[in-house]
Amino acid sequence: MTSRIPIVAGNWKMYKIRSEAADLVNGILPAVSKNNYCEVVVCPPFTALQTVANIVKGTKLGLGAQNCHFEDSGAFTGEVSPLMLKDIGCKYVIIGHSERRTKFGETDESINKKLKALYKHQLLPILCCGETLEERESKRLYEVVERQIRGGLADIPSEKMPTTVIAYEPVWAIGTGRTATPEQAQDMHAFIRKILADMFDKSTADNIRIQYGGSVNAGNVKQLMAQPDIDGALVGGASLEPEKFIPLIQFKD
Ligand code: PEP
């Protein structure tokens, strides 16, 4: 029997200047403090990380970034390193979001390098995977997700896995208002856990948290979170307002 603590993370994408970020985080903090059954993380844009870090310090709300480079420092104009994120107080980093894969050319190989760089600094990755609509309709969904998981986690020692979070985010559900049904999501989460058991071992796989992401909202969160292999949510649009985000961390109330 495993007891995976669900994790709900807000991916703010390229939204919120510092004053707006402060308002948002102050708006959700009281609900986070009262919440005892899930871990809550916010991932602001780089420019608001310090502002949010100052506010969440000493609270139960975790801080994450949305991306990073795999080197600690160097001539990489425009990039931010894991060392810098650690320095600012980040705990998590989202890696391989579908927007990074499709709009910024990230590959399983670069994603794998980023994961290894995070472990070096005791930062915890949220590794994203998920198929496009075309891949689902042509029944290649399992093959695509398996490639992303095996590629992203290549040569990662099993000791690192308990601190790794996977986010299954079907691309066709991100920002579209179209959510995977609880059955579709559960089916893929169970498949991912099977791959993890094959790559590592069953007990390691049983302890890894797998979030669902893709148009999660107050209307669908309870049913999704009730699935046995769904351990939280990665949330985009609904993480940008306290009124929309708070119900997502209260899915058991
Ligand atoms: C995301 O960007 O990771 C996401 C799931 O977005 P949304 O909740 O808006 O679909």
PDB file of C-alpha atoms and ligand atoms in Angstrom:
ATOM      1  CA  MET A   1       0.000   0.000   0.000  1.00  0.00           C
ATOM      2  CA  THR A   2       1.492   3.339  -0.977  1.00  0.00           C
ATOM      3  CA  SER A   3       0.560   6.764   0.279  1.00  0.00           C
ATOM      4  CA  ARG A   4       1.348   9.280  -2.391  1.00  0.00           C
ATOM      5  CA  ILE A   5       0.653  12.840  -1.250  1.00  0.00           C
ATOM      6  CA  PRO A   6      -1.131  14.594  -4.129  1.00  0.00           C
ATOM      7  CA  ILE A   7       0.599  17.628  -5.581  1.00  0.00           C
ATOM      8  CA  VAL A   8      -1.248  20.497  -7.248  1.00  0.00           C
ATOM      9  CA  ALA A   9       0.951  22.946  -9.146  1.00  0.00           C
ATOM     10  CA  GLY A  10      -0.002  26.171 -10.894  1.00  0.00           C
ATOM     11  CA  ASN A  11       1.859  26.909 -14.105  1.00  0.00           C
ATOM     12  CA  TRP A  12       1.442  30.654 -14.559  1.00  0.00           C
ATOM     13  CA  LYS A  13       3.140  30.602 -17.979  1.00  0.00           C
ATOM     14  CA  MET A  14       4.002  34.110 -19.258  1.00  0.00           C
ATOM     15  CA  TYR A  15       1.441  35.886 -17.089  1.00  0.00           C
ATOM     16  CA  LYS A  16       1.696  38.195 -14.046  1.00  0.00           C
ATOM     17  CA  ILE A  17       3.969  41.130 -13.437  1.00  0.00           C
ATOM     18  CA  ARG A  18       5.353  41.277  -9.888  1.00  0.00           C
ATOM     19  CA  SER A  19       2.476  43.200  -8.289  1.00  0.00           C
ATOM     20  CA  GLU A  20      -0.067  40.825  -9.828  1.00  0.00           C
ATOM     21  CA  ALA A  21       2.011  37.825  -8.753  1.00  0.00           C
ATOM     22  CA  ALA A  22       2.062  39.114  -5.163  1.00  0.00           C
ATOM     23  CA  ASP A  23      -1.719  39.603  -5.185  1.00  0.00           C
ATOM     24  CA  LEU A  24      -2.304  36.119  -6.571  1.00  0.00           C
ATOM     25  CA  VAL A  25      -0.061  34.377  -4.107  1.00  0.00           C
ATOM     26  CA  ASN A  26      -1.425  36.344  -1.152  1.00  0.00           C
ATOM     27  CA  GLY A  27      -4.898  35.387  -2.371  1.00  0.00           C
ATOM     28  CA  ILE A  28      -4.224  31.661  -2.270  1.00  0.00           C
ATOM     29  CA  LEU A  29      -1.981  31.431   0.814  1.00  0.00           C
ATOM     30  CA  PRO A  30      -4.754  31.275   3.467  1.00  0.00           C
ATOM     31  CA  ALA A  31      -6.340  28.288   1.703  1.00  0.00           C
ATOM     32  CA  VAL A  32      -2.956  26.598   1.313  1.00  0.00           C
ATOM     33  CA  SER A  33      -2.198  26.990   5.031  1.00  0.00           C
ATOM     34  CA  LYS A  34      -5.475  25.251   5.946  1.00  0.00           C
ATOM     35  CA  ASN A  35      -4.935  22.407   3.486  1.00  0.00           C
ATOM     36  CA  ASN A  36      -3.569  19.196   4.934  1.00  0.00           C
ATOM     37  CA  TYR A  37      -3.933  16.660   2.190  1.00  0.00           C
ATOM     38  CA  CYS A  38      -2.031  17.954  -0.799  1.00  0.00           C
ATOM     39  CA  GLU A  39       1.174  19.756  -1.569  1.00  0.00           C
ATOM     40  CA  VAL A  40       0.679  23.038  -3.403  1.00  0.00           C
ATOM     41  CA  VAL A  41       3.221  24.689  -5.679  1.00  0.00           C
ATOM     42  CA  VAL A  42       3.146  27.850  -7.813  1.00  0.00           C
ATOM     43  CA  CYS A  43       5.387  28.326 -10.843  1.00  0.00           C
ATOM     44  CA  PRO A  44       5.543  32.044 -11.710  1.00  0.00           C
ATOM     45  CA  PRO A  45       7.552  33.465 -14.617  1.00  0.00           C
ATOM     46  CA  PHE A  46      11.254  34.039 -13.849  1.00  0.00           C
ATOM     47  CA  THR A  47      10.766  37.781 -13.299  1.00  0.00           C
ATOM     48  CA  ALA A  48       8.310  37.204 -10.434  1.00  0.00           C
ATOM     49  CA  LEU A  49      10.174  34.351  -8.714  1.00  0.00           C
ATOM     50  CA  GLN A  50      11.967  36.554  -6.186  1.00  0.00           C
ATOM     51  CA  THR A  51       8.781  38.436  -5.284  1.00  0.00           C
ATOM     52  CA  VAL A  52       6.906  35.178  -4.728  1.00  0.00           C
ATOM     53  CA  ALA A  53       9.872  33.569  -2.925  1.00  0.00           C
ATOM     54  CA  ASN A  54       9.817  36.386  -0.356  1.00  0.00           C
ATOM     55  CA  ILE A  55       6.108  35.858   0.284  1.00  0.00           C
ATOM     56  CA  VAL A  56       6.058  32.040   0.477  1.00  0.00           C
ATOM     57  CA  LYS A  57       9.162  31.686   2.656  1.00  0.00           C
ATOM     58  CA  GLY A  58       8.232  29.736   5.796  1.00  0.00           C
ATOM     59  CA  THR A  59       4.759  28.806   4.481  1.00  0.00           C
ATOM     60  CA  LYS A  60       3.446  25.513   3.096  1.00  0.00           C
ATOM     61  CA  LEU A  61       3.295  26.901  -0.437  1.00  0.00           C
ATOM     62  CA  GLY A  62       6.118  25.618  -2.624  1.00  0.00           C
ATOM     63  CA  LEU A  63       7.877  27.583  -5.334  1.00  0.00           C
ATOM     64  CA  GLY A  64       8.671  26.249  -8.786  1.00  0.00           C
ATOM     65  CA  ALA A  65      10.064  27.533 -12.076  1.00  0.00           C
ATOM     66  CA  GLN A  66       8.769  26.708 -15.550  1.00  0.00           C
ATOM     67  CA  ASN A  67      12.034  25.787 -17.257  1.00  0.00           C
ATOM     68  CA  CYS A  68      15.802  25.965 -16.875  1.00  0.00           C
ATOM     69  CA  HIS A  69      19.064  25.348 -18.707  1.00  0.00           C
ATOM     70  CA  PHE A  70      21.124  22.263 -17.916  1.00  0.00           C
ATOM     71  CA  GLU A  71      24.419  24.064 -17.202  1.00  0.00           C
ATOM     72  CA  ASP A  72      25.152  25.888 -13.944  1.00  0.00           C
ATOM     73  CA  SER A  73      26.556  28.936 -15.736  1.00  0.00           C
ATOM     74  CA  GLY A  74      28.081  29.951 -19.054  1.00  0.00           C
ATOM     75  CA  ALA A  75      27.599  31.860 -22.294  1.00  0.00           C
ATOM     76  CA  PHE A  76      23.913  31.016 -22.769  1.00  0.00           C
ATOM     77  CA  THR A  77      22.246  34.354 -23.432  1.00  0.00           C
ATOM     78  CA  GLY A  78      18.694  34.488 -22.155  1.00  0.00           C
ATOM     79  CA  GLU A  79      18.871  31.281 -20.128  1.00  0.00           C
ATOM     80  CA  VAL A  80      18.475  30.626 -16.396  1.00  0.00           C
ATOM     81  CA  SER A  81      20.371  27.863 -14.603  1.00  0.00           C
ATOM     82  CA  PRO A  82      19.291  25.377 -11.917  1.00  0.00           C
ATOM     83  CA  LEU A  83      21.873  26.912  -9.594  1.00  0.00           C
ATOM     84  CA  MET A  84      20.175  30.315  -9.977  1.00  0.00           C
ATOM     85  CA  LEU A  85      16.763  28.807  -9.327  1.00  0.00           C
ATOM     86  CA  LYS A  86      18.007  27.019  -6.223  1.00  0.00           C
ATOM     87  CA  ASP A  87      19.561  30.271  -5.042  1.00  0.00           C
ATOM     88  CA  ILE A  88      16.242  32.103  -5.335  1.00  0.00           C
ATOM     89  CA  GLY A  89      14.392  29.453  -3.284  1.00  0.00           C
ATOM     90  CA  CYS A  90      12.793  27.243  -5.899  1.00  0.00           C
ATOM     91  CA  LYS A  91      11.986  23.674  -4.982  1.00  0.00           C
ATOM     92  CA  TYR A  92      10.455  22.427  -8.238  1.00  0.00           C
ATOM     93  CA  VAL A  93      11.059  23.019 -11.947  1.00  0.00           C
ATOM     94  CA  ILE A  94       8.637  22.082 -14.721  1.00  0.00           C
ATOM     95  CA  ILE A  95      10.559  20.344 -17.487  1.00  0.00           C
ATOM     96  CA  GLY A  96       9.424  19.423 -20.998  1.00  0.00           C
ATOM     97  CA  HIS A  97       6.082  21.223 -21.017  1.00  0.00           C
ATOM     98  CA  SER A  98       4.424  20.679 -24.392  1.00  0.00           C
ATOM     99  CA  GLU A  99       4.744  24.406 -25.150  1.00  0.00           C
ATOM    100  CA  ARG A 100       8.515  24.095 -24.668  1.00  0.00           C
ATOM    101  CA  ARG A 101       8.610  20.995 -26.834  1.00  0.00           C
ATOM    102  CA  THR A 102       6.550  22.434 -29.691  1.00  0.00           C
ATOM    103  CA  LYS A 103       7.474  26.148 -29.601  1.00  0.00           C
ATOM    104  CA  PHE A 104      11.072  25.988 -28.376  1.00  0.00           C
ATOM    105  CA  GLY A 105      12.322  22.762 -29.904  1.00  0.00           C
ATOM    106  CA  GLU A 106      12.931  20.828 -26.702  1.00  0.00           C
ATOM    107  CA  THR A 107      13.708  17.165 -27.215  1.00  0.00           C
ATOM    108  CA  ASP A 108      13.701  14.142 -24.940  1.00  0.00           C
ATOM    109  CA  GLU A 109      17.481  14.405 -24.960  1.00  0.00           C
ATOM    110  CA  SER A 110      17.632  18.035 -23.778  1.00  0.00           C
ATOM    111  CA  ILE A 111      14.899  17.294 -21.255  1.00  0.00           C
ATOM    112  CA  ASN A 112      16.952  14.398 -19.890  1.00  0.00           C
ATOM    113  CA  LYS A 113      19.978  16.690 -19.471  1.00  0.00           C
ATOM    114  CA  LYS A 114      17.837  19.203 -17.592  1.00  0.00           C
ATOM    115  CA  LEU A 115      16.541  16.535 -15.226  1.00  0.00           C
ATOM    116  CA  LYS A 116      20.073  15.428 -14.407  1.00  0.00           C
ATOM    117  CA  ALA A 117      21.077  19.052 -13.766  1.00  0.00           C
ATOM    118  CA  LEU A 118      18.159  19.503 -11.373  1.00  0.00           C
ATOM    119  CA  TYR A 119      19.033  16.436  -9.315  1.00  0.00           C
ATOM    120  CA  LYS A 120      22.540  17.795  -8.934  1.00  0.00           C
ATOM    121  CA  HIS A 121      21.080  20.778  -7.058  1.00  0.00           C
ATOM    122  CA  GLN A 122      18.382  18.834  -5.170  1.00  0.00           C
ATOM    123  CA  LEU A 123      15.705  20.527  -7.249  1.00  0.00           C
ATOM    124  CA  LEU A 124      12.634  18.410  -7.979  1.00  0.00           C
ATOM    125  CA  PRO A 125      11.519  18.018 -11.588  1.00  0.00           C
ATOM    126  CA  ILE A 126       7.938  17.950 -12.818  1.00  0.00           C
ATOM    127  CA  LEU A 127       8.465  16.048 -16.048  1.00  0.00           C
ATOM    128  CA  CYS A 128       5.693  16.658 -18.584  1.00  0.00           C
ATOM    129  CA  CYS A 129       4.562  14.215 -21.235  1.00  0.00           C
ATOM    130  CA  GLY A 130       1.511  13.833 -23.435  1.00  0.00           C
ATOM    131  CA  GLU A 131       0.286  13.145 -26.929  1.00  0.00           C
ATOM    132  CA  THR A 132      -1.215  15.473 -29.534  1.00  0.00           C
ATOM    133  CA  LEU A 133      -4.743  14.977 -30.855  1.00  0.00           C
ATOM    134  CA  GLU A 134      -3.389  13.566 -34.081  1.00  0.00           C
ATOM    135  CA  GLU A 135      -1.251  11.078 -32.146  1.00  0.00           C
ATOM    136  CA  ARG A 136      -4.255  10.001 -30.091  1.00  0.00           C
ATOM    137  CA  GLU A 137      -6.522   9.660 -33.084  1.00  0.00           C
ATOM    138  CA  SER A 138      -3.949   7.629 -34.971  1.00  0.00           C
ATOM    139  CA  LYS A 139      -3.605   5.409 -31.880  1.00  0.00           C
ATOM    140  CA  ARG A 140       0.032   6.331 -31.315  1.00  0.00           C
ATOM    141  CA  LEU A 141      -0.646   7.828 -27.879  1.00  0.00           C
ATOM    142  CA  TYR A 142       0.998   5.025 -25.890  1.00  0.00           C
ATOM    143  CA  GLU A 143       4.038   4.876 -28.128  1.00  0.00           C
ATOM    144  CA  VAL A 144       4.559   8.665 -27.879  1.00  0.00           C
ATOM    145  CA  VAL A 145       4.168   8.858 -24.107  1.00  0.00           C
ATOM    146  CA  GLU A 146       6.400   5.806 -23.617  1.00  0.00           C
ATOM    147  CA  ARG A 147       9.122   7.431 -25.734  1.00  0.00           C
ATOM    148  CA  GLN A 148       8.868  10.664 -23.720  1.00  0.00           C
ATOM    149  CA  ILE A 149       9.075   8.831 -20.386  1.00  0.00           C
ATOM    150  CA  ARG A 150      11.913   6.506 -21.382  1.00  0.00           C
ATOM    151  CA  GLY A 151      13.827   9.336 -23.094  1.00  0.00           C
ATOM    152  CA  GLY A 152      13.306  11.909 -20.357  1.00  0.00           C
ATOM    153  CA  LEU A 153      14.295   9.470 -17.614  1.00  0.00           C
ATOM    154  CA  ALA A 154      17.133   7.720 -19.447  1.00  0.00           C
ATOM    155  CA  ASP A 155      19.989   6.760 -17.097  1.00  0.00           C
ATOM    156  CA  ILE A 156      18.327   8.317 -14.066  1.00  0.00           C
ATOM    157  CA  PRO A 157      19.094   6.227 -10.967  1.00  0.00           C
ATOM    158  CA  SER A 158      16.038   4.855  -9.184  1.00  0.00           C
ATOM    159  CA  GLU A 159      16.997   6.695  -5.945  1.00  0.00           C
ATOM    160  CA  LYS A 160      16.064   9.951  -7.725  1.00  0.00           C
ATOM    161  CA  MET A 161      12.601   8.770  -8.651  1.00  0.00           C
ATOM    162  CA  PRO A 162      10.744   9.333  -5.360  1.00  0.00           C
ATOM    163  CA  THR A 163      11.483  13.056  -5.759  1.00  0.00           C
ATOM    164  CA  THR A 164      10.438  13.144  -9.396  1.00  0.00           C
ATOM    165  CA  VAL A 165       6.920  14.154 -10.375  1.00  0.00           C
ATOM    166  CA  ILE A 166       5.468  13.196 -13.754  1.00  0.00           C
ATOM    167  CA  ALA A 167       2.717  15.299 -15.333  1.00  0.00           C
ATOM    168  CA  TYR A 168       0.584  13.633 -17.976  1.00  0.00           C
ATOM    169  CA  GLU A 169      -0.766  16.478 -20.093  1.00  0.00           C
ATOM    170  CA  PRO A 170      -2.508  15.494 -23.316  1.00  0.00           C
ATOM    171  CA  VAL A 171      -1.624  18.373 -25.644  1.00  0.00           C
ATOM    172  CA  TRP A 172      -5.193  18.539 -26.996  1.00  0.00           C
ATOM    173  CA  ALA A 173      -6.447  19.285 -23.477  1.00  0.00           C
ATOM    174  CA  ILE A 174      -4.035  22.115 -22.621  1.00  0.00           C
ATOM    175  CA  GLY A 175      -5.728  25.489 -22.647  1.00  0.00           C
ATOM    176  CA  THR A 176      -8.548  24.164 -24.828  1.00  0.00           C
ATOM    177  CA  GLY A 177     -11.284  23.629 -22.257  1.00  0.00           C
ATOM    178  CA  ARG A 178     -11.368  20.027 -23.446  1.00  0.00           C
ATOM    179  CA  THR A 179     -10.397  17.691 -20.594  1.00  0.00           C
ATOM    180  CA  ALA A 180      -9.493  14.025 -20.817  1.00  0.00           C
ATOM    181  CA  THR A 181     -12.253  11.977 -19.231  1.00  0.00           C
ATOM    182  CA  PRO A 182     -11.306  10.499 -15.846  1.00  0.00           C
ATOM    183  CA  GLU A 183     -11.178   7.087 -17.585  1.00  0.00           C
ATOM    184  CA  GLN A 184      -8.863   8.316 -20.370  1.00  0.00           C
ATOM    185  CA  ALA A 185      -6.579   9.978 -17.838  1.00  0.00           C
ATOM    186  CA  GLN A 186      -6.557   6.978 -15.478  1.00  0.00           C
ATOM    187  CA  ASP A 187      -5.796   4.657 -18.388  1.00  0.00           C
ATOM    188  CA  MET A 188      -2.706   6.668 -19.377  1.00  0.00           C
ATOM    189  CA  HIS A 189      -1.555   7.157 -15.786  1.00  0.00           C
ATOM    190  CA  ALA A 190      -1.718   3.383 -15.201  1.00  0.00           C
ATOM    191  CA  PHE A 191       0.218   2.877 -18.444  1.00  0.00           C
ATOM    192  CA  ILE A 192       2.905   5.364 -17.326  1.00  0.00           C
ATOM    193  CA  ARG A 193       3.196   3.599 -13.979  1.00  0.00           C
ATOM    194  CA  LYS A 194       3.661   0.295 -15.825  1.00  0.00           C
ATOM    195  CA  ILE A 195       6.527   1.799 -17.858  1.00  0.00           C
ATOM    196  CA  LEU A 196       8.085   3.165 -14.654  1.00  0.00           C
ATOM    197  CA  ALA A 197       7.830  -0.293 -13.046  1.00  0.00           C
ATOM    198  CA  ASP A 198       9.602  -1.742 -16.069  1.00  0.00           C
ATOM    199  CA  MET A 199      12.321   0.939 -16.031  1.00  0.00           C
ATOM    200  CA  PHE A 200      12.861   0.870 -12.268  1.00  0.00           C
ATOM    201  CA  ASP A 201      10.805  -1.521 -10.130  1.00  0.00           C
ATOM    202  CA  LYS A 202       7.224  -1.822  -8.938  1.00  0.00           C
ATOM    203  CA  SER A 203       7.732  -0.295  -5.528  1.00  0.00           C
ATOM    204  CA  THR A 204       9.562   2.717  -7.040  1.00  0.00           C
ATOM    205  CA  ALA A 205       6.791   3.136  -9.614  1.00  0.00           C
ATOM    206  CA  ASP A 206       4.110   2.903  -6.931  1.00  0.00           C
ATOM    207  CA  ASN A 207       5.687   5.804  -5.074  1.00  0.00           C
ATOM    208  CA  ILE A 208       5.985   8.229  -7.992  1.00  0.00           C
ATOM    209  CA  ARG A 209       3.398  10.969  -8.162  1.00  0.00           C
ATOM    210  CA  ILE A 210       1.731  11.389 -11.547  1.00  0.00           C
ATOM    211  CA  GLN A 211      -0.233  14.604 -12.021  1.00  0.00           C
ATOM    212  CA  TYR A 212      -2.879  15.148 -14.661  1.00  0.00           C
ATOM    213  CA  GLY A 213      -2.866  18.426 -16.579  1.00  0.00           C
ATOM    214  CA  GLY A 214      -5.178  19.799 -19.251  1.00  0.00           C
ATOM    215  CA  SER A 215      -8.081  22.167 -18.569  1.00  0.00           C
ATOM    216  CA  VAL A 216      -8.487  21.094 -14.951  1.00  0.00           C
ATOM    217  CA  ASN A 217     -11.157  23.200 -13.287  1.00  0.00           C
ATOM    218  CA  ALA A 218     -13.516  23.224 -10.306  1.00  0.00           C
ATOM    219  CA  GLY A 219     -16.068  21.222 -12.283  1.00  0.00           C
ATOM    220  CA  ASN A 220     -13.857  18.265 -13.183  1.00  0.00           C
ATOM    221  CA  VAL A 221     -11.183  18.146 -10.467  1.00  0.00           C
ATOM    222  CA  LYS A 222     -12.938  15.833  -8.009  1.00  0.00           C
ATOM    223  CA  GLN A 223     -13.619  13.087 -10.531  1.00  0.00           C
ATOM    224  CA  LEU A 224     -10.111  13.264 -11.930  1.00  0.00           C
ATOM    225  CA  MET A 225      -8.482  13.181  -8.490  1.00  0.00           C
ATOM    226  CA  ALA A 226     -10.654  10.222  -7.465  1.00  0.00           C
ATOM    227  CA  GLN A 227      -8.813   7.989  -9.969  1.00  0.00           C
ATOM    228  CA  PRO A 228      -6.356   5.593  -8.323  1.00  0.00           C
ATOM    229  CA  ASP A 229      -3.308   6.604 -10.375  1.00  0.00           C
ATOM    230  CA  ILE A 230      -3.914  10.375 -10.476  1.00  0.00           C
ATOM    231  CA  ASP A 231      -1.905  12.139  -7.794  1.00  0.00           C
ATOM    232  CA  GLY A 232      -2.653  15.796  -8.314  1.00  0.00           C
ATOM    233  CA  ALA A 233      -2.867  18.325 -11.094  1.00  0.00           C
ATOM    234  CA  LEU A 234      -0.731  20.652 -13.149  1.00  0.00           C
ATOM    235  CA  VAL A 235      -2.925  23.643 -13.818  1.00  0.00           C
ATOM    236  CA  GLY A 236      -2.518  26.478 -16.303  1.00  0.00           C
ATOM    237  CA  GLY A 237      -5.474  28.804 -16.884  1.00  0.00           C
ATOM    238  CA  ALA A 238      -7.263  28.068 -13.621  1.00  0.00           C
ATOM    239  CA  SER A 239      -4.136  28.832 -11.585  1.00  0.00           C
ATOM    240  CA  LEU A 240      -4.221  32.519 -12.464  1.00  0.00           C
ATOM    241  CA  GLU A 241      -7.034  33.573 -10.118  1.00  0.00           C
ATOM    242  CA  PRO A 242      -7.447  32.601  -6.450  1.00  0.00           C
ATOM    243  CA  GLU A 243     -11.176  31.896  -6.937  1.00  0.00           C
ATOM    244  CA  LYS A 244     -10.396  29.351  -9.635  1.00  0.00           C
ATOM    245  CA  PHE A 245      -7.294  27.809  -8.087  1.00  0.00           C
ATOM    246  CA  ILE A 246      -8.456  27.374  -4.487  1.00  0.00           C
ATOM    247  CA  PRO A 247     -11.204  24.814  -5.349  1.00  0.00           C
ATOM    248  CA  LEU A 248      -8.535  22.748  -7.092  1.00  0.00           C
ATOM    249  CA  ILE A 249      -6.600  22.245  -3.882  1.00  0.00           C
ATOM    250  CA  GLN A 250      -9.794  21.448  -1.977  1.00  0.00           C
ATOM    251  CA  PHE A 251     -10.804  18.477  -4.100  1.00  0.00           C
ATOM    252  CA  LYS A 252     -11.388  16.324  -1.023  1.00  0.00           C
ATOM    253  CA  ASP A 253     -13.484  18.852   0.947  1.00  0.00           C
TER     254      ASP A 253
HETATM  255  C1  PEP B   1      -0.614  23.660 -18.570  1.00  0.00           C
HETATM  256  O1  PEP B   1      -0.228  24.655 -19.145  1.00  0.00           O
HETATM  257  O2  PEP B   1       0.203  22.877 -18.059  1.00  0.00           O
HETATM  258  C2  PEP B   1      -2.059  23.406 -18.501  1.00  0.00           C
HETATM  259  C3  PEP B   1      -2.472  22.244 -18.069  1.00  0.00           C
HETATM  260  O3  PEP B   1      -2.858  24.437 -18.919  1.00  0.00           O
HETATM  261  P1  PEP B   1      -4.467  24.496 -18.762  1.00  0.00           P
HETATM  262  O4  PEP B   1      -4.794  24.086 -17.344  1.00  0.00           O
HETATM  263  O5  PEP B   1      -4.823  25.899 -19.070  1.00  0.00           O
HETATM  264  O6  PEP B   1      -5.031  23.507 -19.737  1.00  0.00           O
END
